[in-house]
Tab-separated table of C-alpha atoms and ligand atoms in Angstrom:
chain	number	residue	atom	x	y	z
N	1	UNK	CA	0.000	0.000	0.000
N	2	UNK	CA	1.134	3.500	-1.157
N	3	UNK	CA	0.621	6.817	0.396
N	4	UNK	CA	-2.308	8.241	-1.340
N	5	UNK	CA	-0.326	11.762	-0.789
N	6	UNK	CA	2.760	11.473	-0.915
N	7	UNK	CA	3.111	7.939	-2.476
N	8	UNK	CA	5.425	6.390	-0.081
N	9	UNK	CA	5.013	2.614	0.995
N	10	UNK	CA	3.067	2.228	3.963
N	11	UNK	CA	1.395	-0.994	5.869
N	12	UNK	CA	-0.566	0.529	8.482
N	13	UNK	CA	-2.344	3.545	6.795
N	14	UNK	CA	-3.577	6.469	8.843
N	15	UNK	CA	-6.801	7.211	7.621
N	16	UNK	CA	-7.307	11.089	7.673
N	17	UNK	CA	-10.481	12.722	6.671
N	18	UNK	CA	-9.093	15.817	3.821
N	19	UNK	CA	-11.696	17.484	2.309
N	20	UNK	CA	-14.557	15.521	3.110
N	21	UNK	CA	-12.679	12.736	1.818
N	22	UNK	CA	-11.261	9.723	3.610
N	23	UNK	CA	-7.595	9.250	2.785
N	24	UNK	CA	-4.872	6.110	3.098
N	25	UNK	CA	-1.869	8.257	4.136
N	26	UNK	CA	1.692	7.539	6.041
N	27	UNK	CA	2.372	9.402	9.398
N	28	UNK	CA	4.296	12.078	8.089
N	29	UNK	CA	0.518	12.711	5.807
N	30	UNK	CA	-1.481	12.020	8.954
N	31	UNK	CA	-1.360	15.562	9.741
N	32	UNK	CA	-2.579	17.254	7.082
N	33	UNK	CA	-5.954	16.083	8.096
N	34	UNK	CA	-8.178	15.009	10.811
N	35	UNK	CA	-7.412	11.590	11.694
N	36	UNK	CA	-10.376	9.204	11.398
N	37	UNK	CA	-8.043	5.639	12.518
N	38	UNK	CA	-4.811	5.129	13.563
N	39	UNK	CA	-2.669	2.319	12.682
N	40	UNK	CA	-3.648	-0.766	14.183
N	41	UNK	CA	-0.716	-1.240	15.470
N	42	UNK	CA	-1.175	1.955	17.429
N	43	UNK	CA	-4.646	1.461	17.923
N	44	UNK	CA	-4.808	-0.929	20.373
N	45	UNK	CA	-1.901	-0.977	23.195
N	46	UNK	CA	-1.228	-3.918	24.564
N	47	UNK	CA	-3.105	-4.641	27.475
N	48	UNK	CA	-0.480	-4.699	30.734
N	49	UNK	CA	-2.075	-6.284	33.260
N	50	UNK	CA	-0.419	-4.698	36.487
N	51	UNK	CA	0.570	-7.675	38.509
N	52	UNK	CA	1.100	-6.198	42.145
N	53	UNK	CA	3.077	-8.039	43.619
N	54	UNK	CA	3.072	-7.428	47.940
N	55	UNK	CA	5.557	-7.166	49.770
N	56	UNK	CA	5.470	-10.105	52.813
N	57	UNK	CA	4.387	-8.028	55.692
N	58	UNK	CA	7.134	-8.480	57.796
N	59	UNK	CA	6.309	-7.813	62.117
N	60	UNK	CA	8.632	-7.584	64.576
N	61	UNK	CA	7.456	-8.833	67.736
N	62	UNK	CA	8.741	-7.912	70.662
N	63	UNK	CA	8.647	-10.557	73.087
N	64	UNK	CA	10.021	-11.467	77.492
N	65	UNK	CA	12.685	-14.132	77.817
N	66	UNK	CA	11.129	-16.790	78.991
N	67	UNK	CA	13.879	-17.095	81.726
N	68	UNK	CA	12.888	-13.316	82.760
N	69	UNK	CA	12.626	-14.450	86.481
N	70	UNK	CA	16.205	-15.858	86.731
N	71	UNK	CA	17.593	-12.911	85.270
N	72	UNK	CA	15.705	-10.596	86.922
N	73	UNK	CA	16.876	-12.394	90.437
N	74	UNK	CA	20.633	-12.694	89.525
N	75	UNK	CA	20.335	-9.240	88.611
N	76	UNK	CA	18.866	-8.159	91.899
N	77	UNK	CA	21.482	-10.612	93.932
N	78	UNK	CA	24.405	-9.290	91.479
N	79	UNK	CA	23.211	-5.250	92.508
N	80	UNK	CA	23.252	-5.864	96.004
N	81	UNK	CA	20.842	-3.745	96.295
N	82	UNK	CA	17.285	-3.863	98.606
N	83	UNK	CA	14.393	-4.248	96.692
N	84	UNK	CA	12.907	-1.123	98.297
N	85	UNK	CA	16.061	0.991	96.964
N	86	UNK	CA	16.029	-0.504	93.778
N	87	UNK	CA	12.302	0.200	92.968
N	88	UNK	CA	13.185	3.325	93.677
N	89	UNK	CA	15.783	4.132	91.393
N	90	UNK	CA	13.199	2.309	88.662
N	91	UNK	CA	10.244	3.856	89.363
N	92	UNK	CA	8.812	0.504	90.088
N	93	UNK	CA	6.909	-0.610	92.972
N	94	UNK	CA	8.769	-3.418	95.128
N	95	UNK	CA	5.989	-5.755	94.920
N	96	UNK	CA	6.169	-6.201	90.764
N	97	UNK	CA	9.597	-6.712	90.873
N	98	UNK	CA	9.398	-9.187	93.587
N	99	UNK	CA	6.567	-10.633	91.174
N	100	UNK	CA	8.710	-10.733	88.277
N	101	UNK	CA	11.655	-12.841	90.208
N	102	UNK	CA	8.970	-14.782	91.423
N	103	UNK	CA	7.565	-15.340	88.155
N	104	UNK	CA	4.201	-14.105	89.108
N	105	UNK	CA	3.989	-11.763	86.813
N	106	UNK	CA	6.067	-11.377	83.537
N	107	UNK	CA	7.085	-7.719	83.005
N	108	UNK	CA	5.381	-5.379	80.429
N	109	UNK	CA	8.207	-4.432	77.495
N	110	UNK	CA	8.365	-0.982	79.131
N	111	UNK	CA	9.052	-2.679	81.938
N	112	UNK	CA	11.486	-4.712	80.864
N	113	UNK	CA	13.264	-2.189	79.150
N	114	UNK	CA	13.464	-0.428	81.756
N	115	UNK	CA	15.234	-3.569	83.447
N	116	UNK	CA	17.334	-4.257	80.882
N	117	UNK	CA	18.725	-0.861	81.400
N	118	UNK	CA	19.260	-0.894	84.642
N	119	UNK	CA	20.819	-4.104	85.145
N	120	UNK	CA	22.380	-4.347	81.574
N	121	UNK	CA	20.923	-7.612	80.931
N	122	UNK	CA	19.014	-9.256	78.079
N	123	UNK	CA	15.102	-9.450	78.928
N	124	UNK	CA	13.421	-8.538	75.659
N	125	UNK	CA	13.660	-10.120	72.300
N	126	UNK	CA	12.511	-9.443	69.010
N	127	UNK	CA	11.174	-11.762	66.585
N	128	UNK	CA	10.178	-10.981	63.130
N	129	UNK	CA	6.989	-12.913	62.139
N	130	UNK	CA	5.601	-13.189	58.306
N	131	UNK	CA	8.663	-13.765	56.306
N	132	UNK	CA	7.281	-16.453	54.582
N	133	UNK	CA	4.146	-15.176	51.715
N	134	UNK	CA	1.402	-15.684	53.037
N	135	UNK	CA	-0.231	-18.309	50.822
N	136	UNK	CA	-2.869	-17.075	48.467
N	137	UNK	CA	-6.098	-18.962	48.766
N	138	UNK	CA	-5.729	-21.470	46.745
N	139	UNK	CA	-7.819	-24.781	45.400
N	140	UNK	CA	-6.572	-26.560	48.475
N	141	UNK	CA	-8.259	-23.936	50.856
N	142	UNK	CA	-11.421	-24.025	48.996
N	143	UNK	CA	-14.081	-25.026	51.334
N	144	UNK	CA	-15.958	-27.696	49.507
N	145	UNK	CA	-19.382	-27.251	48.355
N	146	UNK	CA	-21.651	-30.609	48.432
N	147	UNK	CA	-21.231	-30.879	44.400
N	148	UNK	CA	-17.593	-30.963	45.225
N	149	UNK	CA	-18.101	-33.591	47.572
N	150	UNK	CA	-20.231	-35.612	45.113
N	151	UNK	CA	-17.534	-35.451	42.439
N	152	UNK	CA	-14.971	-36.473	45.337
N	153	UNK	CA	-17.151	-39.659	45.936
N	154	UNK	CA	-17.960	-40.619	42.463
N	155	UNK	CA	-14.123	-40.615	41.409
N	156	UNK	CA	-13.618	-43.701	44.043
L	201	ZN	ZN1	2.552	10.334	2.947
């Protein structure tokens, strides 16, 4: 296929309307009137689908030793220190830190913190949950409807 105006070879015409008239043109002609179809190649794009892809949500968990009580005691022993002057100096009352070396009650993080300041000792770790994708639902998950069930038992 030629231009109709200027002659050159073209495979995907333009088709411009000049004059009242529809025309087969090249790009460079396309502008000399009002374009009635594009290419087809230019016509229709591609359809991207946009695939998004998510992140794993990653959560870091902050969590008590579980030996908190043993530390917690060595640490008191090691500061030989009274319970009464040590609450003090951490703003704590005596009786939760008795509870914590007791193991009667675990600490809040603040708390710990707060301990793990103090006596420079390990009472709080983190652990990062969701690493792993979380699995889309897939056939496996499907909850099965009683047609489901039928094919299941007609298959045996
Ligand atoms: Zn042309």
């Amino acid at each position: 296929m030629q231009c109709e105006l200027c002659g050159k070879k073209i495979e995907d015409p333009y088709i411009i309307i000049l004059e009242g008239t529809e025309v087969k043109v090249c790009k460079d002609c396309s502008s000399f009137g009002k374009i009635k179809k594009k290419p087809k190649s230019l016509e229709k794009k591609p359809f991207k689908r946009r695939v998004k892809v998510e992140e794993p949500k990653v959560e870091i968990i902050e969590e008590i030793v579980s030996d908190y009580d043993k530390k917690i005691k060595n640490a008191i022993l090691k500061s030989n220190q009274k319970l009464e002057v040590l609450s003090k100096k951490l703003n704590m009352k005596e009786s939760s830190l008795r509870a914590f070396e007791t193991r009667h009650r675990k600490p809040s993080i603040e708390e710990a913190k707060k301990l793990e300041k103090f006596f420079k000792i390990k009472l709080v770790e983190t652990i990062e949950l969701g690493k792993q994708k979380v699995p889309l639902k897939s056939e496996e998950n499907k909850t099965l409807t009683i047609g489901d069930l039928i094919k299941i038992k007609k298959k045996k």
